[in-house]
Tab-separated table of C-alpha atoms in Angstrom:
chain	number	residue	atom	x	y	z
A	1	UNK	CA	-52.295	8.890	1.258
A	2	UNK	CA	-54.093	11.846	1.906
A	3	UNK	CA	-53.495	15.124	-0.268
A	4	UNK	CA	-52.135	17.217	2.624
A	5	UNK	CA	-49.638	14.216	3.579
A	6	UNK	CA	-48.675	13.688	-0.492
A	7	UNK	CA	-47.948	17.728	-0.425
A	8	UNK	CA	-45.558	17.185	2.363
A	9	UNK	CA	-43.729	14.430	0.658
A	10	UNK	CA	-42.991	16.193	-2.335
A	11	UNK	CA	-42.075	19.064	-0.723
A	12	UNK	CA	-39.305	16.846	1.242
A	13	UNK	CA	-38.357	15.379	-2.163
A	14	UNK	CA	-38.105	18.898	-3.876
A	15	UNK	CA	-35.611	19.682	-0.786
A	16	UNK	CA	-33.431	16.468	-0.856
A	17	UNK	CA	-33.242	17.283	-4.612
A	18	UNK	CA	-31.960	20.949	-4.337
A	19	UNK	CA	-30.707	21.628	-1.057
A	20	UNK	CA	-26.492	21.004	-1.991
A	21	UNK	CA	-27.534	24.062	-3.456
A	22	UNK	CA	-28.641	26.412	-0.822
A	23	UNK	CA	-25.430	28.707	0.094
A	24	UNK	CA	-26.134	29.569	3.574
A	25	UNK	CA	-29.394	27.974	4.918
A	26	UNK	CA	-29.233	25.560	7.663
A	27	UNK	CA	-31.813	22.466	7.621
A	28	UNK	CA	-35.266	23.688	8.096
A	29	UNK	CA	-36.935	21.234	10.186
A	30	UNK	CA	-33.664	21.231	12.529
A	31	UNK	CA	-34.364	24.757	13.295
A	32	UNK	CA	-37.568	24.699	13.918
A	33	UNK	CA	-37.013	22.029	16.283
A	34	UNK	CA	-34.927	24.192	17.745
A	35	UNK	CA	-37.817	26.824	18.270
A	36	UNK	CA	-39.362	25.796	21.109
A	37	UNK	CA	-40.696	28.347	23.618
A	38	UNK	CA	-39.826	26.028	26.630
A	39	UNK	CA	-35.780	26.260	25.670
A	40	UNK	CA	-35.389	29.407	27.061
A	41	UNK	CA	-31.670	29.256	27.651
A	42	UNK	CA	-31.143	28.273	23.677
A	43	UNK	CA	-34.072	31.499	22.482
A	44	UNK	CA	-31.481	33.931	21.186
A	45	UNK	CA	-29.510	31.364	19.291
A	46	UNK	CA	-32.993	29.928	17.696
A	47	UNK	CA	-33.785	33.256	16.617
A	48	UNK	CA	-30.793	34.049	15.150
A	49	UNK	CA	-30.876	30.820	12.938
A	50	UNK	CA	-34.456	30.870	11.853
A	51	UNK	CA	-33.662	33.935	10.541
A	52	UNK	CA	-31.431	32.839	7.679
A	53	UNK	CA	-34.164	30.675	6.812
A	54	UNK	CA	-37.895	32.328	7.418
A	55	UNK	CA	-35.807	35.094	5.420
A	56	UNK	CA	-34.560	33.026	2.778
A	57	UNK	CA	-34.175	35.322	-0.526
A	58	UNK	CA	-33.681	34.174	-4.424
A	59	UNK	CA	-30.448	35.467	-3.971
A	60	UNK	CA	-29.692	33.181	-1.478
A	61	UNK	CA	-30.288	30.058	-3.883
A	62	UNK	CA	-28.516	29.101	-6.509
A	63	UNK	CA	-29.494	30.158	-9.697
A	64	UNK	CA	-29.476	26.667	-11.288
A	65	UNK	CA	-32.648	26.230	-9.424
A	66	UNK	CA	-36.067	26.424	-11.166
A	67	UNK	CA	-38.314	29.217	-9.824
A	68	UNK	CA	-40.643	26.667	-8.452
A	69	UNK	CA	-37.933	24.555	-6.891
A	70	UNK	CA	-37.162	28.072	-5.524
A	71	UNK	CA	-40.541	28.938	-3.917
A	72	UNK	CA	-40.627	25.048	-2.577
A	73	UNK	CA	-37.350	25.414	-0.582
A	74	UNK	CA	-38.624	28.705	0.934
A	75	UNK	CA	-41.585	27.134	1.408
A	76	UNK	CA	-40.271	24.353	3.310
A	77	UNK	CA	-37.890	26.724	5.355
A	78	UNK	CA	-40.675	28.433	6.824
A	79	UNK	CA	-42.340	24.911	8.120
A	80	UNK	CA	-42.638	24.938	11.915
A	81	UNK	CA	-45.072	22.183	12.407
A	82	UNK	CA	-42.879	20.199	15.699
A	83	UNK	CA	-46.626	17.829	16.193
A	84	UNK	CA	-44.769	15.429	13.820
A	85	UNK	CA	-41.246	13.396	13.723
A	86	UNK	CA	-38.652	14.150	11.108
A	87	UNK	CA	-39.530	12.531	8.066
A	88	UNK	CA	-36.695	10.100	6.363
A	89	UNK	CA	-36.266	12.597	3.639
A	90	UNK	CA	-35.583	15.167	6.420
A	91	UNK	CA	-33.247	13.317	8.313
A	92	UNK	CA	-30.967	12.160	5.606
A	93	UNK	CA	-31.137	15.564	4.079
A	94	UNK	CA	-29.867	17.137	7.334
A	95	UNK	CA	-27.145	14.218	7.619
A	96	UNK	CA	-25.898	15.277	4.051
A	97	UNK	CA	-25.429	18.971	4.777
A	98	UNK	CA	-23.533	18.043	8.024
A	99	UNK	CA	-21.355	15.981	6.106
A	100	UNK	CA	-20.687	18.826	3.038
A	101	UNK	CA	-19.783	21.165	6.029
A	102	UNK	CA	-17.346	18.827	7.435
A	103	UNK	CA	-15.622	18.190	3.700
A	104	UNK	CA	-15.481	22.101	3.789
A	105	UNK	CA	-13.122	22.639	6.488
A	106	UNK	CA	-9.592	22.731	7.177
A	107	UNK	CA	-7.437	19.910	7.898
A	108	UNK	CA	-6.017	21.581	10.902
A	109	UNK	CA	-9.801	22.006	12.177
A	110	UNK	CA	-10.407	18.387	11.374
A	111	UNK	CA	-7.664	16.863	13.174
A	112	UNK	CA	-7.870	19.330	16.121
A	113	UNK	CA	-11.458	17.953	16.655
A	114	UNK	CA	-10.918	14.388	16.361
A	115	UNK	CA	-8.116	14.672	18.245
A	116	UNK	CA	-10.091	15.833	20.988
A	117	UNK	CA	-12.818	13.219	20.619
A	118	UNK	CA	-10.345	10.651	21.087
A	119	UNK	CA	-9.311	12.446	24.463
A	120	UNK	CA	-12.657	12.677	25.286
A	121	UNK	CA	-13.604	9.378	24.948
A	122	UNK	CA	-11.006	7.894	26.922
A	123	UNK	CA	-12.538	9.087	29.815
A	124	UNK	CA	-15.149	5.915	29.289
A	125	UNK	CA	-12.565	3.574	29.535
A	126	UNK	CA	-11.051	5.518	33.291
A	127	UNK	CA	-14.303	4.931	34.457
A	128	UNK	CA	-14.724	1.901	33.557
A	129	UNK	CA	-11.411	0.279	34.622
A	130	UNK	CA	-12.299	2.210	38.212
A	131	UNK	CA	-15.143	1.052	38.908
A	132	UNK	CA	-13.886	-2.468	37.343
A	133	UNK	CA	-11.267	-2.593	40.126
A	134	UNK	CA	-13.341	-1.857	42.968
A	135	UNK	CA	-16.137	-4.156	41.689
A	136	UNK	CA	-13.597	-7.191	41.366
A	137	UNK	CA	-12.773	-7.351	44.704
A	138	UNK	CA	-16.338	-8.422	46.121
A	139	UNK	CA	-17.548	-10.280	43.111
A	140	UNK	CA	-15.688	-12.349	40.052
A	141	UNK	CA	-14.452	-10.677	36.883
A	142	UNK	CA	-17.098	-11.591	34.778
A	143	UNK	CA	-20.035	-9.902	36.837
A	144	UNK	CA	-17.240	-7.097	37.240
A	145	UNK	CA	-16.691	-6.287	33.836
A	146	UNK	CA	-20.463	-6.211	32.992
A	147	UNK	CA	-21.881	-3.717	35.598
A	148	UNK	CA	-18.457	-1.589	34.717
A	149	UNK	CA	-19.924	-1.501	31.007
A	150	UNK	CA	-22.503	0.222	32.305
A	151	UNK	CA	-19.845	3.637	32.500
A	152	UNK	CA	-19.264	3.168	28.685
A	153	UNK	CA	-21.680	5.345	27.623
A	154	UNK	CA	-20.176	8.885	29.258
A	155	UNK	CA	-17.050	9.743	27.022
A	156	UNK	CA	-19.585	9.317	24.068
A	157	UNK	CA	-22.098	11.630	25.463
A	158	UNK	CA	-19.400	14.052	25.901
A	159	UNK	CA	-18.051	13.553	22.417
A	160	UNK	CA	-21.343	13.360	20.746
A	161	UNK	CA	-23.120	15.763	22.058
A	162	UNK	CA	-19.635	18.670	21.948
A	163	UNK	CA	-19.905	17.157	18.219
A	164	UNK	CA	-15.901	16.458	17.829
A	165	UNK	CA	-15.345	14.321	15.139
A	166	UNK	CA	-15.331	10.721	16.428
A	167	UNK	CA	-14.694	7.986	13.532
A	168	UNK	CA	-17.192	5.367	14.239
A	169	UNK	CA	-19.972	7.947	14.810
A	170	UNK	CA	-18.695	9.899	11.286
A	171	UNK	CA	-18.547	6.781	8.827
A	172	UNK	CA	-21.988	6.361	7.979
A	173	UNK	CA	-22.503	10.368	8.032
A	174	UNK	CA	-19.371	11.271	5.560
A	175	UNK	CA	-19.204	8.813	3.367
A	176	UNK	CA	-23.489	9.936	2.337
A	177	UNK	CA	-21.802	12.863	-0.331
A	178	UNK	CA	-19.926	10.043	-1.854
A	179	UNK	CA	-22.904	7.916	-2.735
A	180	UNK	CA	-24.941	10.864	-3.848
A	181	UNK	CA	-21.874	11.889	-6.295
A	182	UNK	CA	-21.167	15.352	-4.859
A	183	UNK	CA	-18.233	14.425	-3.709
A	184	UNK	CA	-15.415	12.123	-4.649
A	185	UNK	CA	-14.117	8.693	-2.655
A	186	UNK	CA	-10.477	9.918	-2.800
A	187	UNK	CA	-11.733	13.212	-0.710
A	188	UNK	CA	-13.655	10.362	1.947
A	189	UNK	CA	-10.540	8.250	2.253
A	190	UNK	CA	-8.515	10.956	2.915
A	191	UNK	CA	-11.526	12.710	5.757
A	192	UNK	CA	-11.741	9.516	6.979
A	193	UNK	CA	-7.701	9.194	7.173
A	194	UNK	CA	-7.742	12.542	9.241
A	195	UNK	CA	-10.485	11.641	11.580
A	196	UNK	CA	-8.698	8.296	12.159
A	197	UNK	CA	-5.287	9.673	12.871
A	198	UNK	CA	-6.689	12.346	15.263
A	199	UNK	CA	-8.865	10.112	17.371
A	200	UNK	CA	-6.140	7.306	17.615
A	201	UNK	CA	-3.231	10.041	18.409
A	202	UNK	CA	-5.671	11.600	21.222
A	203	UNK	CA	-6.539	8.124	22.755
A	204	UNK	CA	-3.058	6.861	22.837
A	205	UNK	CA	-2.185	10.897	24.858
A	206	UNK	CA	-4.649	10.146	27.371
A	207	UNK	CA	-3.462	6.168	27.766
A	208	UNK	CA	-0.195	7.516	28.361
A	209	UNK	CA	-1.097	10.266	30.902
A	210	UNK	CA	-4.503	9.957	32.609
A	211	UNK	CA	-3.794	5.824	33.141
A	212	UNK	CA	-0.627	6.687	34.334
A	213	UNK	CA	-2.125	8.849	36.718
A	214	UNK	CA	-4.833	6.813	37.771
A	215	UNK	CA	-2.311	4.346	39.025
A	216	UNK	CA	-0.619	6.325	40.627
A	217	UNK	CA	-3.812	7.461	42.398
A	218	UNK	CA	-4.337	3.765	42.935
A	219	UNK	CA	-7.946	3.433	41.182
A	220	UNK	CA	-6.439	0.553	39.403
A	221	UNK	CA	-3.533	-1.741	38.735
A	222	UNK	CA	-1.489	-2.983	36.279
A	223	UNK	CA	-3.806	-6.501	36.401
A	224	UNK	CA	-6.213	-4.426	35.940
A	225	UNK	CA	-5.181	-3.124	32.666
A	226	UNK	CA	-4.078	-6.922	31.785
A	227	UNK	CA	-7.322	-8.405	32.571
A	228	UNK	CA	-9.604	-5.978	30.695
A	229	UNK	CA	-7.133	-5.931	27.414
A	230	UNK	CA	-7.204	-9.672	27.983
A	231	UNK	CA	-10.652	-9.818	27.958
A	232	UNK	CA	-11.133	-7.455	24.749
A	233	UNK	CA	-8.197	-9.433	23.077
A	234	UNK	CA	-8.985	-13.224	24.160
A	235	UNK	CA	-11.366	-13.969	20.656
A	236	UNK	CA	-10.291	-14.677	16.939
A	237	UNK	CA	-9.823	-12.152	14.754
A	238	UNK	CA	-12.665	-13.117	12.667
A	239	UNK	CA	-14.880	-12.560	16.130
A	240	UNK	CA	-13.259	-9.042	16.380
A	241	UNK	CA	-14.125	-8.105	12.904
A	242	UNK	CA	-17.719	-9.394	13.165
A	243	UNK	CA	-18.120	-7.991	16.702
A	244	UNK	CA	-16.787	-3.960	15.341
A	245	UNK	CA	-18.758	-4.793	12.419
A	246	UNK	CA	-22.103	-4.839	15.155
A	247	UNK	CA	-20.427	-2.076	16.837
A	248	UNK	CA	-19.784	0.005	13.551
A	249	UNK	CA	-23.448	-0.658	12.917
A	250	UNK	CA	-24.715	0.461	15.687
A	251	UNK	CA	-22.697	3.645	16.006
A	252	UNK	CA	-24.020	4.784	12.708
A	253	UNK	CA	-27.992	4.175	13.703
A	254	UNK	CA	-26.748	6.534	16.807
A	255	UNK	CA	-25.758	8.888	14.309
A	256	UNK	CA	-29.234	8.425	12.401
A	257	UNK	CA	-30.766	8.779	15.675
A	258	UNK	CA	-29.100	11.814	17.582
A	259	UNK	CA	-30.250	13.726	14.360
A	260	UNK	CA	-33.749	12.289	14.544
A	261	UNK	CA	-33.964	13.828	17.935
A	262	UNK	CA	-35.082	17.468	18.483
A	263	UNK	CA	-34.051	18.242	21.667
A	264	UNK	CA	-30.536	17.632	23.801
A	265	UNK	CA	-31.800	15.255	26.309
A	266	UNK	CA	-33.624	12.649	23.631
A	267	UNK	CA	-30.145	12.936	22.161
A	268	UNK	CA	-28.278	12.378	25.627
A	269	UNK	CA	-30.835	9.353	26.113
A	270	UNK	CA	-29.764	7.719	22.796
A	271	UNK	CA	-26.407	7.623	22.965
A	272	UNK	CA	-26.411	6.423	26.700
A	273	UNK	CA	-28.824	3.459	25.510
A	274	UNK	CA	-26.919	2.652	22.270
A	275	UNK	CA	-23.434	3.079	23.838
A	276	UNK	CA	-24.563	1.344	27.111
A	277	UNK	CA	-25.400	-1.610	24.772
A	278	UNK	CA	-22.047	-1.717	22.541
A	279	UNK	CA	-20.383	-1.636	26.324
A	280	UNK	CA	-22.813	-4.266	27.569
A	281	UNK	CA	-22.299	-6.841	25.139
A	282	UNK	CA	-18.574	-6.447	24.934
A	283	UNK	CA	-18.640	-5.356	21.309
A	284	UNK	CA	-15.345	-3.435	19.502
A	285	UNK	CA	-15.201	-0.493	19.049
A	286	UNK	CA	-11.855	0.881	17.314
A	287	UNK	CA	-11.094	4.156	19.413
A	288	UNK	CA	-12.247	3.013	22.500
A	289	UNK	CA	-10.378	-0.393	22.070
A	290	UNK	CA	-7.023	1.988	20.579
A	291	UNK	CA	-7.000	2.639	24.350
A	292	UNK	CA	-7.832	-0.293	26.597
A	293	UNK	CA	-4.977	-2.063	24.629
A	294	UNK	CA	-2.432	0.666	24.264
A	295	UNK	CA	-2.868	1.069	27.746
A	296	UNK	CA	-1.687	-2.724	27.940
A	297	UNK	CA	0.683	-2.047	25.649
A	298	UNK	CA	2.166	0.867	28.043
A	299	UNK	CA	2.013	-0.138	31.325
A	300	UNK	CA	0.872	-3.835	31.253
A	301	UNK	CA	2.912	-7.187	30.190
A	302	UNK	CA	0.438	-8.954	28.039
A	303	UNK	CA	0.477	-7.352	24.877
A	304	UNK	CA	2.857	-7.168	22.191
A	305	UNK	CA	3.070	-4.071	19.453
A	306	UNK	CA	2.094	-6.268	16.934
A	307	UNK	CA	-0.762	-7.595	18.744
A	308	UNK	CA	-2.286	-4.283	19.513
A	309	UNK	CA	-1.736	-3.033	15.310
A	310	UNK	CA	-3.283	-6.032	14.197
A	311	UNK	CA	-6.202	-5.657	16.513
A	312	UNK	CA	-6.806	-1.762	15.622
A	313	UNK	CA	-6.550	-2.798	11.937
A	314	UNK	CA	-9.300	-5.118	12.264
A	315	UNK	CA	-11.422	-3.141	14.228
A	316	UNK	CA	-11.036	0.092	12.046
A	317	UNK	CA	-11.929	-1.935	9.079
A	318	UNK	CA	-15.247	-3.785	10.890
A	319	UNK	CA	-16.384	-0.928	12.333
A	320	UNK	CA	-16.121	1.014	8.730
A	321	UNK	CA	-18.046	-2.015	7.305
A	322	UNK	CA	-20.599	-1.954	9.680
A	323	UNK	CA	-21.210	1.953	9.713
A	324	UNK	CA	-21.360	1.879	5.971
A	325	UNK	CA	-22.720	-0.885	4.406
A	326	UNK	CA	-25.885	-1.547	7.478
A	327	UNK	CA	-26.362	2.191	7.462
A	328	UNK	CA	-25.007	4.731	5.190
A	329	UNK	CA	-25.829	2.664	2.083
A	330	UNK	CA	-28.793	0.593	2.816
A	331	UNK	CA	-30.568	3.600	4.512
A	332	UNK	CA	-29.704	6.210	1.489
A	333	UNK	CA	-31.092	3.334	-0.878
A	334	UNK	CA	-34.150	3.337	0.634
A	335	UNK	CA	-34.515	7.096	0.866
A	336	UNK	CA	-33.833	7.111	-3.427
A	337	UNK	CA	-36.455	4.425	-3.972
A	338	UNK	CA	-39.017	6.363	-2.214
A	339	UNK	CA	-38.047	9.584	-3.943
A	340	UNK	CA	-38.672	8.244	-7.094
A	341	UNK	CA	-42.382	6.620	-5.940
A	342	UNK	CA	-43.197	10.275	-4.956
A	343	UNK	CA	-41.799	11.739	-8.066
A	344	UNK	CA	-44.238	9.347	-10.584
A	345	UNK	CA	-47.393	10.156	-7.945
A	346	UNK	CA	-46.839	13.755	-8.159
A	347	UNK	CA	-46.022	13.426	-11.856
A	348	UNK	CA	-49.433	11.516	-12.113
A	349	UNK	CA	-51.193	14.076	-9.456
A	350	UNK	CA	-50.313	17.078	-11.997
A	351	UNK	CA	-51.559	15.545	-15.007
A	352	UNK	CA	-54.838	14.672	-13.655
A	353	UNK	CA	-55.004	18.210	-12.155
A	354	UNK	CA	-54.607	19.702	-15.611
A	355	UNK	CA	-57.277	17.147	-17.386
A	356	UNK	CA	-59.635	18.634	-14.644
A	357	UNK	CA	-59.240	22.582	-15.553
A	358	UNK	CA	-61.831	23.296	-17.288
A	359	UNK	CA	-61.446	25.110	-20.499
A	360	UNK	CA	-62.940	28.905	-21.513
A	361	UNK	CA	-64.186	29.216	-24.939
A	362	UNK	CA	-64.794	33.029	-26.347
């Protein structure tokens, strides 16, 4: 490891150390991302947000921070070097302060949002039961349902990218203050409760409207609706829960990904690809699948109310397992073990540094 690259490192581990600190200051690397000259329509908005931090002030930092912890954050705020990708340290830091924000507001602001994901990502499933009901009639159900899949990735674009709160994307991403201790589980459980509640209360709306309508527009029918609950419903439960724990996975290396990206359209290109592939393989997803079976539930004859709890249930839990556990945990683990392999090479760096000054006698 070069010097130049073992400066950088520590500089990211100074950060990831102090930045639940900084009152005010948005993630450094994600605005200079931001900064490029050929986003014209985004300029005044970059400006305006690499000001808080080329300008960053001691007063702007808390004062439990060390002065040279200080001048490192600073420092690392003023870093607009785009030639390389977000570090690991950066990316998780970033993650973190998107989740403290999110603990910080209003339950009226958090349900509001999530309640609009979960209209928003209905609009996946109208597509895909459209184009599901025209494909069927030239070729069999199987082939039908899989080129249908490939619609699956719009309403998550549209939630994603309009960042409302959508569970599966947010389990990973919320529960990271928890396992760093600056926040407490009871706090998640209750986010997470919230989020839930808002995304299945929005998908259920839209089932009951914009289904309704789209039969009565004849895009579909009501065997329509049958077969494609059928088809998410037709496996064991233990399938289900193994399947949304693959989806939950997934959704939370989307997550990891859309913040890894510096630009809108590498974000719009990985969610399309990761989406397209949790639609492609038929894996469950809990608020899409809330509304492909409460859609059955409403309008078809296949599907009972007990059915269609016991299926969410499972679901919500797989998903949370996968988003967690495959990401949130083994991915912040990882970050801590390197932090502390930095820390003892820095430690070391310093203590060579001082055996080489050399020492003025009188």
């Amino acid at each position: 490891m070069s010097p130049k690259t073992e400066h950088k490192t520590n500089t990211q581990t100074n950060k990831v150390d102090d930045e639940p600190f900084i009152e005010g200051a948005t993630h450094p690397e994600y605005d200079a991302g931001d900064k490029e000259e050929d986003d014209d329509s985004n300029s005044d908005n970059d400006n305006d947000t690499l000001a808080v931090t080329e300008n960053l002030e001691d007063e702007d930092l808390s004062e439990d921070i060390s002065e040279e912890d200080k001048e490192t954050i600073k420092k690392v705020a003023n870093d607009d070097n785009l030639s390389q990708a977000k570090s690991h340290a950066s990316i998780l830091v970033e993650q973190s302060m998107d989740a403290r924000k999110t603990f910080e507001r209003s339950l009226g602001s958090l349900f509001t949002s999530a309640f609009t994901a979960g209209l928003e990502i209905g609009i996946s499933f109208f597509m895909i039961l459209s184009a599901f009901s025209l494909l069927s009639g030239v070729m069999s159900n199987h082939y039908a349902l899989v080129l249908a899949s490939l619609l699956y990735p719009i309403g998550f674009i549209i939630v994603v990218i309009g960042q409302s709160l959508l569970f599966t994307e947010q389990t990973s991403l919320l529960s990271l203050p928890v396992l760093n201790g600056f926040e407490p589980l009871s706090k998640l459980l209750r986010l997470w409760g919230i989020v839930v509640a808002g995304n299945v209360v929005g998908g259920c709306l839209f089932a009951g409207l914009m289904i309704g309508l789209g039969l009565n527009m004849k895009l579909f029918s009501i065997n329509d609706i049958n077969a494609y609950a059928e088809h998410i419903l037709e496996f064991d439960w233990w399938v289900i829960f193994g399947s949304a724990i693959l989806a939950g996975w997934m959704m939370g290396v989307t997550a990891w990904l859309v913040t890894s990206a510096r630009d809108t359209l590498s974000r719009i290109v990985l969610v399309a690809i990761i989406t397209g592939s949790i639609g492609f393989l038929g894996l469950h997803h809990s608020i899409v699948g809330n509304i492909e079976v409460f859609s059955a539930l409403l309008y078809g004859d296949t599907v009972s109310l007990w059915r269609y709890l016991v299926f969410l249930a499972v679901v919500l839990v797989g998903n949370t397992v996968g988003g967690v556990v495959f990401v949130a945990v083994l991915k912040n683990r990882t970050f801590l073990f390197d932090v502390e392999k930095v820390k003892e090479q820095t430690s070391n760096d310093r203590a060579e540094a001082r055996r080489n000054i050399p020492i003025h006698r009188p």
